[in-house]
XYZ file of C-alpha atoms in Angstrom:
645
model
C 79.099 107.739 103.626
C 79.661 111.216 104.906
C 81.545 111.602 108.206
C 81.205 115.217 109.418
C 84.154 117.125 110.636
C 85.585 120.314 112.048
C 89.300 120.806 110.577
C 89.797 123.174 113.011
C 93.392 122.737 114.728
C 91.958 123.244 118.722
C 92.142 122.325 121.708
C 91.608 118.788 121.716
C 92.224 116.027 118.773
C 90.823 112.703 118.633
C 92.294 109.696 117.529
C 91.604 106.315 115.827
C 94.167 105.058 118.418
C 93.482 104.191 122.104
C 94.277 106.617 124.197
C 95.366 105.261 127.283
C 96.904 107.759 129.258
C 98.591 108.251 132.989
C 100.754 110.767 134.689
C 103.381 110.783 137.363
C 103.003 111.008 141.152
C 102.108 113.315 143.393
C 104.280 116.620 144.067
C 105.785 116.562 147.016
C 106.779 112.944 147.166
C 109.016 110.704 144.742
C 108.512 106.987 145.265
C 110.743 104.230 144.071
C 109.260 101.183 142.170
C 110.815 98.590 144.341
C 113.105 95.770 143.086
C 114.736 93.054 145.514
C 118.578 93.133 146.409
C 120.651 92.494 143.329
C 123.623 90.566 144.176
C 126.074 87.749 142.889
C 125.084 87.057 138.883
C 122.361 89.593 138.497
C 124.659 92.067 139.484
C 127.203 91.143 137.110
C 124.547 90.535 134.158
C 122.733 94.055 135.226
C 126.570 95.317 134.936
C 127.037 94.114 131.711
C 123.957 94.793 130.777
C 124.767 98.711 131.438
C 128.225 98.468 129.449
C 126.057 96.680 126.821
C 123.872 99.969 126.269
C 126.526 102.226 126.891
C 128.367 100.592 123.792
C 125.312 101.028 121.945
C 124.788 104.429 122.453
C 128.476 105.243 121.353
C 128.144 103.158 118.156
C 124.699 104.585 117.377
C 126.010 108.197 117.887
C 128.627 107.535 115.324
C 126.160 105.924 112.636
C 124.166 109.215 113.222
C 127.268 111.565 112.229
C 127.591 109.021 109.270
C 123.645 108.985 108.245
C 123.442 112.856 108.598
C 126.442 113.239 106.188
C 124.933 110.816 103.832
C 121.495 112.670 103.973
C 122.836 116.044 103.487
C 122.815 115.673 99.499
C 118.899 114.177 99.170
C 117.405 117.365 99.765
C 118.801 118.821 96.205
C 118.065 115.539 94.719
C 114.845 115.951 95.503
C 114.601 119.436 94.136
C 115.438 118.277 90.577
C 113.038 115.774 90.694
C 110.246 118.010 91.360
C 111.515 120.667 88.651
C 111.381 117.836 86.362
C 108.046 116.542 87.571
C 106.408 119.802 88.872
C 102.768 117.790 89.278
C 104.389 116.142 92.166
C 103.484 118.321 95.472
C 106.267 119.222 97.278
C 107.364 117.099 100.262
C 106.109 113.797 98.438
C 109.235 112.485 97.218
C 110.695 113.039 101.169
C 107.848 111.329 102.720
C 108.304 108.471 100.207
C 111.755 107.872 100.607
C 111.254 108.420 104.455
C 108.518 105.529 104.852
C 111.059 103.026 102.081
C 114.333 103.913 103.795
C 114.570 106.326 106.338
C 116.678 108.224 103.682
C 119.505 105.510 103.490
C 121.192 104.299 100.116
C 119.698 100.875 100.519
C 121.919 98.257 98.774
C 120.532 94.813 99.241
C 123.788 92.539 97.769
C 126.023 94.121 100.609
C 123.328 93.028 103.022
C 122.968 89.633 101.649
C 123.195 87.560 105.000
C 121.040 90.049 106.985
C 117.818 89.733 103.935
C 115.047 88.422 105.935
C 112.557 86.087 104.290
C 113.783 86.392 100.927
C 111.830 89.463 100.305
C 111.570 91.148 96.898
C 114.509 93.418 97.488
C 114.282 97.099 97.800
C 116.923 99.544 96.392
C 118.182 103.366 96.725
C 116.839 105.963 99.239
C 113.279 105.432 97.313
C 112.950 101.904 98.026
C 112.374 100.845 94.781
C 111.341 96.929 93.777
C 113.003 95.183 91.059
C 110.531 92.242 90.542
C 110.677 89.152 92.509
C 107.242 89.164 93.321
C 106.416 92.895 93.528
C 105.867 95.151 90.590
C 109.339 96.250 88.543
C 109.774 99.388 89.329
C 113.552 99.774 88.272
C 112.964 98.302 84.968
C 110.325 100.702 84.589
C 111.783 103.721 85.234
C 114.830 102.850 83.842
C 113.317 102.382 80.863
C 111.364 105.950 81.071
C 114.725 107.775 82.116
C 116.622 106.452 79.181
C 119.358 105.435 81.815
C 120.554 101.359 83.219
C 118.891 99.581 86.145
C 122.247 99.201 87.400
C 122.128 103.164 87.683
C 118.548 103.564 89.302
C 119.903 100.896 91.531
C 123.276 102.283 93.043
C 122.766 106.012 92.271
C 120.751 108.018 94.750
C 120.159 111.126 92.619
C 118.834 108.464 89.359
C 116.934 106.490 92.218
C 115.305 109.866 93.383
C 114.228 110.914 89.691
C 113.242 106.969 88.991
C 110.619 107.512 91.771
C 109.616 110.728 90.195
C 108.861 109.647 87.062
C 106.624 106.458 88.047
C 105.019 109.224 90.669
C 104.374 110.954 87.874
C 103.110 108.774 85.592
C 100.600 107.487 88.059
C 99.112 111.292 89.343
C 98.541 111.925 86.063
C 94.793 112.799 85.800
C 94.443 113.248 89.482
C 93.972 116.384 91.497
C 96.412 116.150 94.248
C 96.409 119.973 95.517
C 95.343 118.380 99.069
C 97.286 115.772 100.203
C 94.731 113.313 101.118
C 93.934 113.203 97.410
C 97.027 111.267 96.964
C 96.253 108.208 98.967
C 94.565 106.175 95.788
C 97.776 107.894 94.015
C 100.503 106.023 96.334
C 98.584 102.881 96.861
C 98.444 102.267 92.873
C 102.453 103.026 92.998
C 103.251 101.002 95.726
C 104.762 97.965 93.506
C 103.240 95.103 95.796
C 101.561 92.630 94.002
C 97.875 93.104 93.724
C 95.038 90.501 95.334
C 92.832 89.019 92.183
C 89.472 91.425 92.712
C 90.753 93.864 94.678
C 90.732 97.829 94.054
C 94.049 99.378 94.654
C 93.091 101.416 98.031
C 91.035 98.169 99.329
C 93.814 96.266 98.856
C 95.289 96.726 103.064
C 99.148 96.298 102.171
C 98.388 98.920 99.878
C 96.717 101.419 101.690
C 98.828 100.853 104.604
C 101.399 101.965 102.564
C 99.751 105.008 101.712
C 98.738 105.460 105.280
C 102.485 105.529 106.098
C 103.405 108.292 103.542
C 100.602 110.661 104.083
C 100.942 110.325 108.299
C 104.590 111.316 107.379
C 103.511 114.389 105.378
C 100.675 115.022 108.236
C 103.015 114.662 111.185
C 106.363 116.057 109.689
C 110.084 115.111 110.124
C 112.801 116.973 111.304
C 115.307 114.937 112.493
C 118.794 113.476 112.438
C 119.142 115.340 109.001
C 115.339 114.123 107.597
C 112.832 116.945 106.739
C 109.698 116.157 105.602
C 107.360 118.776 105.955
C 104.093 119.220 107.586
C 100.834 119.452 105.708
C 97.866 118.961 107.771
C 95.655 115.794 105.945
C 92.006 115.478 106.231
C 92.233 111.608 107.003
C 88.191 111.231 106.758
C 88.828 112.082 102.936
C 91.966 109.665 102.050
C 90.480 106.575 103.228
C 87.023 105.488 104.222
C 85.689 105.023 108.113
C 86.210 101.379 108.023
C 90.064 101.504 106.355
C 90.853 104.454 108.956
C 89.805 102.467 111.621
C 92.157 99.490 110.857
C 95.039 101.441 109.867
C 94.710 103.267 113.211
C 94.681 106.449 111.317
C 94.974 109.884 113.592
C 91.692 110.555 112.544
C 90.718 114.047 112.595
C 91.698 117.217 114.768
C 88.517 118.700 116.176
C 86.637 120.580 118.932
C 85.487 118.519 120.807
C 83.015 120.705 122.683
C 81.470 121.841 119.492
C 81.470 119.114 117.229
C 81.438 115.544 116.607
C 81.981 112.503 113.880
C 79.216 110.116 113.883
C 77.617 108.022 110.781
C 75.093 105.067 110.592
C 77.585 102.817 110.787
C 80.317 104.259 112.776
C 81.077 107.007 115.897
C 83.787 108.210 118.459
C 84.042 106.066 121.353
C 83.690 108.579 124.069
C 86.017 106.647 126.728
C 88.775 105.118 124.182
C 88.350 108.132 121.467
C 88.767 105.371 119.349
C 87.059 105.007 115.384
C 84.522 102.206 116.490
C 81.733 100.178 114.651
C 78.266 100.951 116.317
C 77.653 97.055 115.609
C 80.214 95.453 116.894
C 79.066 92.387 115.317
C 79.554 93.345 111.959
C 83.139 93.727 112.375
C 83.590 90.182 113.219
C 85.711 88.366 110.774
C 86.434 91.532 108.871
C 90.572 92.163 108.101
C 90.762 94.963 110.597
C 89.258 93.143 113.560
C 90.638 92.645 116.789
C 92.889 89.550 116.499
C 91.325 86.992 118.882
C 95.203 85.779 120.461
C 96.289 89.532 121.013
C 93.453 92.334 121.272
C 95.506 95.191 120.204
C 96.419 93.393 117.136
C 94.486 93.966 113.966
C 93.815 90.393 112.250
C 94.816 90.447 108.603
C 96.003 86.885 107.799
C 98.707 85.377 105.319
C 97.994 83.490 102.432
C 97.128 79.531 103.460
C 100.266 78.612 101.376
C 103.053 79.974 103.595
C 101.904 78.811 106.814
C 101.050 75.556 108.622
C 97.825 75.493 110.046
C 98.829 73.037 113.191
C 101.411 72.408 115.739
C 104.054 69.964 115.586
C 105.232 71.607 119.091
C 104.395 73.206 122.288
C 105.008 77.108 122.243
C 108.299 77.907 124.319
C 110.040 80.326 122.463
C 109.646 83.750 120.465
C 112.209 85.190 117.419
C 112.850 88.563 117.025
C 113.217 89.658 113.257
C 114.194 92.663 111.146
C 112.001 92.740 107.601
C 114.613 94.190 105.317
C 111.389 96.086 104.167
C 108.917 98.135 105.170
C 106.067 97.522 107.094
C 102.954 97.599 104.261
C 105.795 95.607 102.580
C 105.892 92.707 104.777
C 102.521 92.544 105.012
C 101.786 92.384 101.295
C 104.732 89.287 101.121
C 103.340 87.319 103.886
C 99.830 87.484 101.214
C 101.441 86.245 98.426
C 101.147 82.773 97.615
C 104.013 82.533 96.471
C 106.334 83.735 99.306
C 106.569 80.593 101.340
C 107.445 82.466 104.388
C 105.450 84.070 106.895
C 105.868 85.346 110.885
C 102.964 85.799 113.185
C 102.918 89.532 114.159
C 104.368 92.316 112.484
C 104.995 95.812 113.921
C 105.297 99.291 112.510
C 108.232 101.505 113.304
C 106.231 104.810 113.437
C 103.304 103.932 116.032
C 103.942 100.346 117.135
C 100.612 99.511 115.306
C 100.739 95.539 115.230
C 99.060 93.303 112.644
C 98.643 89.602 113.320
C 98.941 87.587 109.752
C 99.058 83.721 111.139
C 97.153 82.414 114.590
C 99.129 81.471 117.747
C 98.223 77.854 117.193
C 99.467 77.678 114.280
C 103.030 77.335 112.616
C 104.233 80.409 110.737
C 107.379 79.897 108.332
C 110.330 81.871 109.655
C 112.660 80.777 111.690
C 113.320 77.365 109.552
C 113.952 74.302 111.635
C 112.641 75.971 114.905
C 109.525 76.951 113.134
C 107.454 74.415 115.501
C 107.847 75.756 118.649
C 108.203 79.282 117.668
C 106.002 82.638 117.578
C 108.058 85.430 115.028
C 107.724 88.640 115.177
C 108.525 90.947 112.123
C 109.638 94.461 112.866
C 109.708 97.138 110.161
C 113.083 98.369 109.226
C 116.364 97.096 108.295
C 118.864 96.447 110.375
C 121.683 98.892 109.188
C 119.770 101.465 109.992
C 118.578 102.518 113.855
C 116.473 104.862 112.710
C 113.808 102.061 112.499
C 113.939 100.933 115.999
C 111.439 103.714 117.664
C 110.263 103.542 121.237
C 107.163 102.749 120.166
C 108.243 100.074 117.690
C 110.060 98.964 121.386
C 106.697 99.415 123.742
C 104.860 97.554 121.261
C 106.633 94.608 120.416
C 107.402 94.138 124.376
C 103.784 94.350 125.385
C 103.370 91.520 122.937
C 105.547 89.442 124.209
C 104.945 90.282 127.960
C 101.426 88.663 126.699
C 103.116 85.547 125.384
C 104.929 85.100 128.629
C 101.474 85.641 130.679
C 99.910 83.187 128.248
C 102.649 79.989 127.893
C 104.179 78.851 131.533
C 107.555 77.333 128.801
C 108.033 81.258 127.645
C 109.575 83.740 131.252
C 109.995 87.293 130.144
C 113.102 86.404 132.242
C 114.906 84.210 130.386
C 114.897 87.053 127.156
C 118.623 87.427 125.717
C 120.252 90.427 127.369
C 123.888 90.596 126.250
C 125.411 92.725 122.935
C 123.508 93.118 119.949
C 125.657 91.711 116.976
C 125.728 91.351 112.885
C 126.249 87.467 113.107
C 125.095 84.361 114.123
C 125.215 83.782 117.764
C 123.693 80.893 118.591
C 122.356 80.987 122.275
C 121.652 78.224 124.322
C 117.849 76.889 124.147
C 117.221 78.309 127.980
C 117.267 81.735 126.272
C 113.324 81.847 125.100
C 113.414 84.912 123.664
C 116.343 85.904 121.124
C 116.701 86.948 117.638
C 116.772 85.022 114.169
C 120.684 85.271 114.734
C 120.544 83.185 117.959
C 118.693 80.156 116.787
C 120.839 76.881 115.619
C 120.295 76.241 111.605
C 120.100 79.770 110.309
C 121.803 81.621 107.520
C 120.419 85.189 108.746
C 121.891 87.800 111.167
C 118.814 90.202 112.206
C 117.500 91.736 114.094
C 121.753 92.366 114.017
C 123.699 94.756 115.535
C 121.404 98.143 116.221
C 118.709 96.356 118.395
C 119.099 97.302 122.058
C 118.751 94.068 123.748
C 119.758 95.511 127.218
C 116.853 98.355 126.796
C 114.265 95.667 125.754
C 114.989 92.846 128.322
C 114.022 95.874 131.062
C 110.908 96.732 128.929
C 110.261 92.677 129.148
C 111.303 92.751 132.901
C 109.900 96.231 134.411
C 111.952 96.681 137.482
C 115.114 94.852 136.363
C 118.515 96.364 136.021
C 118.302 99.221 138.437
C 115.461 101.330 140.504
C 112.765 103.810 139.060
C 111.703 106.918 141.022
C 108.289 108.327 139.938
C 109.236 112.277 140.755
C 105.712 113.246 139.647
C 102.977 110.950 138.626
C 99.729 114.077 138.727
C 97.692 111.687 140.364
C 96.714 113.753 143.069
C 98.131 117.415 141.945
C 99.925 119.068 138.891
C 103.461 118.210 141.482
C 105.775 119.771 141.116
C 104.573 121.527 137.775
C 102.955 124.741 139.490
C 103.626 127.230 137.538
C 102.127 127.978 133.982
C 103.975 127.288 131.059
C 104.395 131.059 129.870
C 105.912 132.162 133.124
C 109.910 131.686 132.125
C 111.133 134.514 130.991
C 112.957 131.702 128.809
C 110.083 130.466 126.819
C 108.965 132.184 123.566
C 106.596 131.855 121.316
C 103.180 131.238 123.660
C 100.609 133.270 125.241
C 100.085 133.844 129.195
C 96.494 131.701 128.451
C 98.381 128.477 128.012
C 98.050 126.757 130.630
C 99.238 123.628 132.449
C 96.394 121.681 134.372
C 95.869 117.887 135.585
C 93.796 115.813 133.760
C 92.559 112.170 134.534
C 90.375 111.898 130.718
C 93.885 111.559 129.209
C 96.948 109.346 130.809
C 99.594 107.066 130.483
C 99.833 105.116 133.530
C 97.438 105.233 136.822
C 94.736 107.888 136.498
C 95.743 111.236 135.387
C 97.978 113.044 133.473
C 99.503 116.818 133.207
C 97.792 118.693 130.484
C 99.704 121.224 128.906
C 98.115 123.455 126.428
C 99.586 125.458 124.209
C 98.538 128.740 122.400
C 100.088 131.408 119.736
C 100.983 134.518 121.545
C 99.921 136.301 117.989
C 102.110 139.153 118.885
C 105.541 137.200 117.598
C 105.988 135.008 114.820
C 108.802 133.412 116.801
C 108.960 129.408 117.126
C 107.569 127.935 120.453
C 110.318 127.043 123.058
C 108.462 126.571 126.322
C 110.657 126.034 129.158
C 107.550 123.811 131.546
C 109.533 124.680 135.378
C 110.008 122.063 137.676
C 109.814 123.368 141.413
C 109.199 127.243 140.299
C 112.769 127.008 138.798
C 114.086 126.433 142.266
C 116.277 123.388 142.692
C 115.742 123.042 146.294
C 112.478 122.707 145.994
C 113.184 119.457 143.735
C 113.468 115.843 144.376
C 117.477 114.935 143.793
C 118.581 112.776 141.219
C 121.718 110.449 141.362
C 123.953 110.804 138.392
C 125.577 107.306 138.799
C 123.770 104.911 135.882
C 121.214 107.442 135.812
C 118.509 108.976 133.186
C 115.838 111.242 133.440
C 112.688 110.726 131.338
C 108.361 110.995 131.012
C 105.804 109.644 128.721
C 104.483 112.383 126.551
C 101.800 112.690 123.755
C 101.421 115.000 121.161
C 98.201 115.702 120.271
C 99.362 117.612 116.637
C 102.376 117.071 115.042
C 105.888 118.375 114.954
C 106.878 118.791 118.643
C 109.911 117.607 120.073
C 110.765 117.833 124.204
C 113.611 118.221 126.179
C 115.015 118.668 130.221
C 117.046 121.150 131.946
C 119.028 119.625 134.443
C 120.641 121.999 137.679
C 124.110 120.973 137.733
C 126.373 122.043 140.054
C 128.045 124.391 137.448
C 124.821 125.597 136.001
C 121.439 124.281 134.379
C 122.883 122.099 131.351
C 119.479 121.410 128.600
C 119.583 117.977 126.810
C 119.062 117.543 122.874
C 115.632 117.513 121.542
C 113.249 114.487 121.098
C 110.859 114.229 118.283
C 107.882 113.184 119.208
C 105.346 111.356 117.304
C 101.514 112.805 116.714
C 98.547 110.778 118.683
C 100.843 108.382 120.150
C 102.111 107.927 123.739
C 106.386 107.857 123.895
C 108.873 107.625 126.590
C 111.666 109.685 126.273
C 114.461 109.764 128.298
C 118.268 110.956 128.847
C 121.041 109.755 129.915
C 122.847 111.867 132.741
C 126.192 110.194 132.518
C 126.627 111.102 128.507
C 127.859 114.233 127.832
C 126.614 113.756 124.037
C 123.142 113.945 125.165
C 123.605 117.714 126.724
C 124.412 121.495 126.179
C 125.786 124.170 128.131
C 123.037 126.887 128.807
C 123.136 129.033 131.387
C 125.688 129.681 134.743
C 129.066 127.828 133.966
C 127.287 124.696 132.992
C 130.039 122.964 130.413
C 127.257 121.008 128.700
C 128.252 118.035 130.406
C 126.317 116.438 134.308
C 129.498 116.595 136.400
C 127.277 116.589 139.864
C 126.952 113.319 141.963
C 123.113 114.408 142.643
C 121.620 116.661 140.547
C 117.382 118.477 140.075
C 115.343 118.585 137.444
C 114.997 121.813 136.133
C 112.397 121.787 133.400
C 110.731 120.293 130.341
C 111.491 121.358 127.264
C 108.812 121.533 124.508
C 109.655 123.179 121.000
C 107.146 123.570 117.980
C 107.498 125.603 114.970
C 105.144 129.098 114.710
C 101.573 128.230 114.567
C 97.886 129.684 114.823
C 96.135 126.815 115.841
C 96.422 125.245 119.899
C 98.270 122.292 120.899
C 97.448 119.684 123.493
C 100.575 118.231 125.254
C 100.128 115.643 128.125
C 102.955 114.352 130.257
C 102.526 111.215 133.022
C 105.258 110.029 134.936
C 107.984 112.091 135.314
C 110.841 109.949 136.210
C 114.789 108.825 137.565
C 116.074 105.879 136.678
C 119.389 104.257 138.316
């Protein structure tokens, strides 16, 4: 099969993803999304609730400082590793140990209670497997290196060269000077055990996990003290139509007016932009169809040894888990027959991408002696380590269970657990329907422990709970309050006066359109993009106030390329303060949002601003969006604009 392609990086880039898009309201007016009186016990839980995320944010500020310091040596471990092992192309060993640990020392006997599922453990920054069901990688490179498992284990610099080597020895005979060459390179090293019959790159654990390195390397990282860096990857040459489809796979950056990707078999869906089948029927039953209890679920199920394929039970209740392992990971466990475990969904940190592995009806193995009336859900990551827990890991698993609350009258998205995350068991009273692995009666394990932010996800359950939205600009009838083209600041560098910043109801978020922003090289500099996007002509009167009290500012934005990150400028009453950066990921839709009462989250910038919002009412300055120097244009499109109290 031969799916033709323009790599040009233009104005437009299609994705194997939905795109469902939206943008916020119209310009002059901001509405409020309207939420009845809160008084007597939902104003003390909503209270508590706030305290609850405040905590949170302090403690997850500090792991940050802590993280950062930790990561600050991996970028000269890697540099060894690729003088020893030159073959390697730069910017594979980050990716890897990005996808197996988010660049965290992972030590599995100091996290013995939080292990979920008694997963083959991985260990070091690399993620390495030591047997238990997946391949022995330790042993193996020990052995190669000359050096103890004990080492490879505990020592990131000997874990960093133990990846290298069994990199190495598996590249060997393979051109890898593009990286899409090196998908059938990662899924051979991936250590998971392989299905009787199956070619490496067919196996779907396995190319998932190569998926998950290369959309590192194609997307970039630069953040909280983790660089990976970008390499554009021709997806339509790592993986065929079918596998790119299923993996949800960004698939190719093209123009759009000019060109097109069409086969036999398979074409662009010219509404969704989605990677579809032309029969439809012929992806029936396939893994990689539409899971019949959840449509944006891809169906890939478990081996018929770790499940139950009845009910003993009614559905009433959901568990939230942490893997201890990576998503492709998971996946590949819940296949073995061996395991004895399984959960019904699991979801990917990066995207949100959800696979299905055992059917509603049926009893997955996970929660022990609550398994009857249960549906688990298995979210990538490990629960020492926030990093994991993205937005869209957070949109993603609460649309699921929005759907199981829709679909079983004994499950209320009201009745989710909305008190303090913790690293212990908490048992919770049976009226709570949704709640962790921690909370249930009969269990040994503490995830999804003390980094999930139940407070944030009981709203995302509950839309309208815990305080009032106001949709400052939603595009549907007019760019709002966004008149003026991006180039016009004298602030921003970088772009040309021919970006521009237009509505556009092909591409949205929520309701019907969306503000398209796009970007292009002023080729006169080689200076990094920093486009300050004015609110109101840079006039705050001519903004919508915002009340600082329990307040944050925020918008759903999508990337279409990789590498960007976004933030506001807020007029204070001392000055325009600007907020740290967001990364944001390629091809996906993200809220992002800040808070306006933590001082953490914001810089001085211009006027006596003292990096801190000291105002009772304050205006939305600007958007923020930052990109390194490139050639090629860059679609950015932002929907609901938004305060939040």
């Amino acid at each position: 099969m031969s799916i033709r392609s323009k790599r040009a990086r233009s104005a437009a880039t299609l994705s194997a993803g939905v795109l469902c898009c939206a943008m916020v309201a119209g310009a002059a007016t901001a509405r409020d999304v309207p939420r009845a009186p809160v008084t007597g016990a939902d104003a003390l839980a909503d209270a508590a609730a706030q305290r609850e995320e405040a905590a949170l944010e302090a403690r997850l500020r500090h792991e940050e400082t802590r993280l950062r310091a930790e990561r600050a040596a991996y970028p000269g471990y890697f540099a060894r590793a690729y003088a020893a092992y030159p073959a390697i192309p730069r910017g594979t060993l980050e990716a890897l140990a990005f996808v197996q640990s988010r660049w965290h020392n992972v030590q599995p006997a100091a996290d013995a209670a939080m292990a979920d599922h008694h997963m083959p453990e991985a260990h070091g920054v690399m993620g390495l497997y030591a047997g238990n069901g997946f391949a022995d990688q330790v042993g193996e490179a020990a052995g190669l290196l000359g050096v103890s498992a004990g080492r490879v284990k505990r020592d990131p610099a000997t874990n960093v060269m133990a990846a290298a080597v069994l990199l190495d020895r598996v590249l060997r005979g393979h051109d890898v000077r593009a990286p899409e060459a090196l998908a059938p390179v990662l899924a051979a090293y991936a250590g998971f055990a392989q299905a009787p019959g199956s070619g490496a790159i067919d196996d779907y654990a396995r190319a998932s996990f190569a998926f998950d390195v290369l959309l590192a390397i194609d997307r970039g990282v630069s953040e909280k003290g983790m660089v990976v860096p970008q390499r554009a990857v021709a997806w339509e040459r790592a993986f065929p139509a079918d596998q790119l489809a299923r993996l949800n796979a960004p698939f190719v950056r093209l123009d759009v007016e000019n060109d097109r990707i069409e086969t036999d078999a398979w074409a662009i869906d010219p509404v969704s932009e989605q990677l579809v089948r032309k029969d439809a029927a012929a992806a029936r039953g396939d893994v990689g169809a539409t899971s019949t209890d959840y449509g944006p679920a891809i169906w890939n199920p478990a081996h018929s040894t770790n499940y139950n394929a009845s009910r003993a039970a009614a559905v009433s209740a959901v568990t939230l888990h942490t893997a201890q392992g990576s998503y492709a990971g998971t996946i590949s466990w819940f296949k073995n027959s061996t395991a004895n475990v399984s959960a019904h969904y699991v979801i990917r940190s990066s995207d949100g991408q959800v696979t299905q592995m055992v059917r509603n009806a049926h009893t997955a193995w996970h929660v022990r002696n609550q398994n009857s009336y249960t549906l688990g859900i298995e979210h990538e990551g490990y629960v020492n380590n926030s990093a994991w827990y993205t937005s869209a890991m957070y949109a993603a698993s609460a649309a699921l269970v929005r759907d199981f609350c829709a679909k079983y009258s004994a499950i209320s998205c009201a009745s989710a657990y909305r008190g303090a995350p913790s690293s212990g068991i908490n048992v919770l009273p049976t009226s709570v329907k949704i709640k962790g692995h921690q909370h249930f009666t009969g269990q040994t394990h503490t995830d999804p422990g003390i980094n999930w932010n139940w407070a944030s996800y009981y709203t995302r359950l509950n839309p309208g709970s815990g305080g009032s939205t106001r949709i400052l600009d939603s595009f549907e009838s007019s760019v709002g309050h966004f008149n003026t083209g991006p180039a016009y600041s004298g602030s921003t560098t970088g772009i040309s006066a021919a970006s521009t910043a237009t509505r556009d109801c092909a591409t949205r978020k929520n309701g019907s359109c969306s503000l398209r922003v796009l970007l292009k090289d002023n080729t006169a500099t080689s200076a990094s993009w920093a486009v300050r996007l004015l609110s109101g002509s840079g006039n705050p009167g001519s903004n919508t106030a915002i009340t600082r009290a329990n307040g944050s500012v925020g918008f759903w934005v999508f990337s279409a390329g990789s590498g960007l990150t976004v933030g506001v400028g807020i007029d204070d009453s001392d000055g325009t303060e600007r907020s740290v950066s967001r990364s944001v990921p390629a091809n996906t839709w993200t809220y992002v949002q800040w808070s306006l009462t933590d001082a953490a989250q914001w810089d001085a910038w211009v006027g006596n601003a003292n990096g801190a919002i000291t105002a009772a009412s304050v205006q939305l300055d600007a958007i923020w969006l930052y990109h390194a120097n490139t050639s090629y244009d860059l679609n950015v499109y932002i929907d609901d604009v938004q305060a939040r109290n």
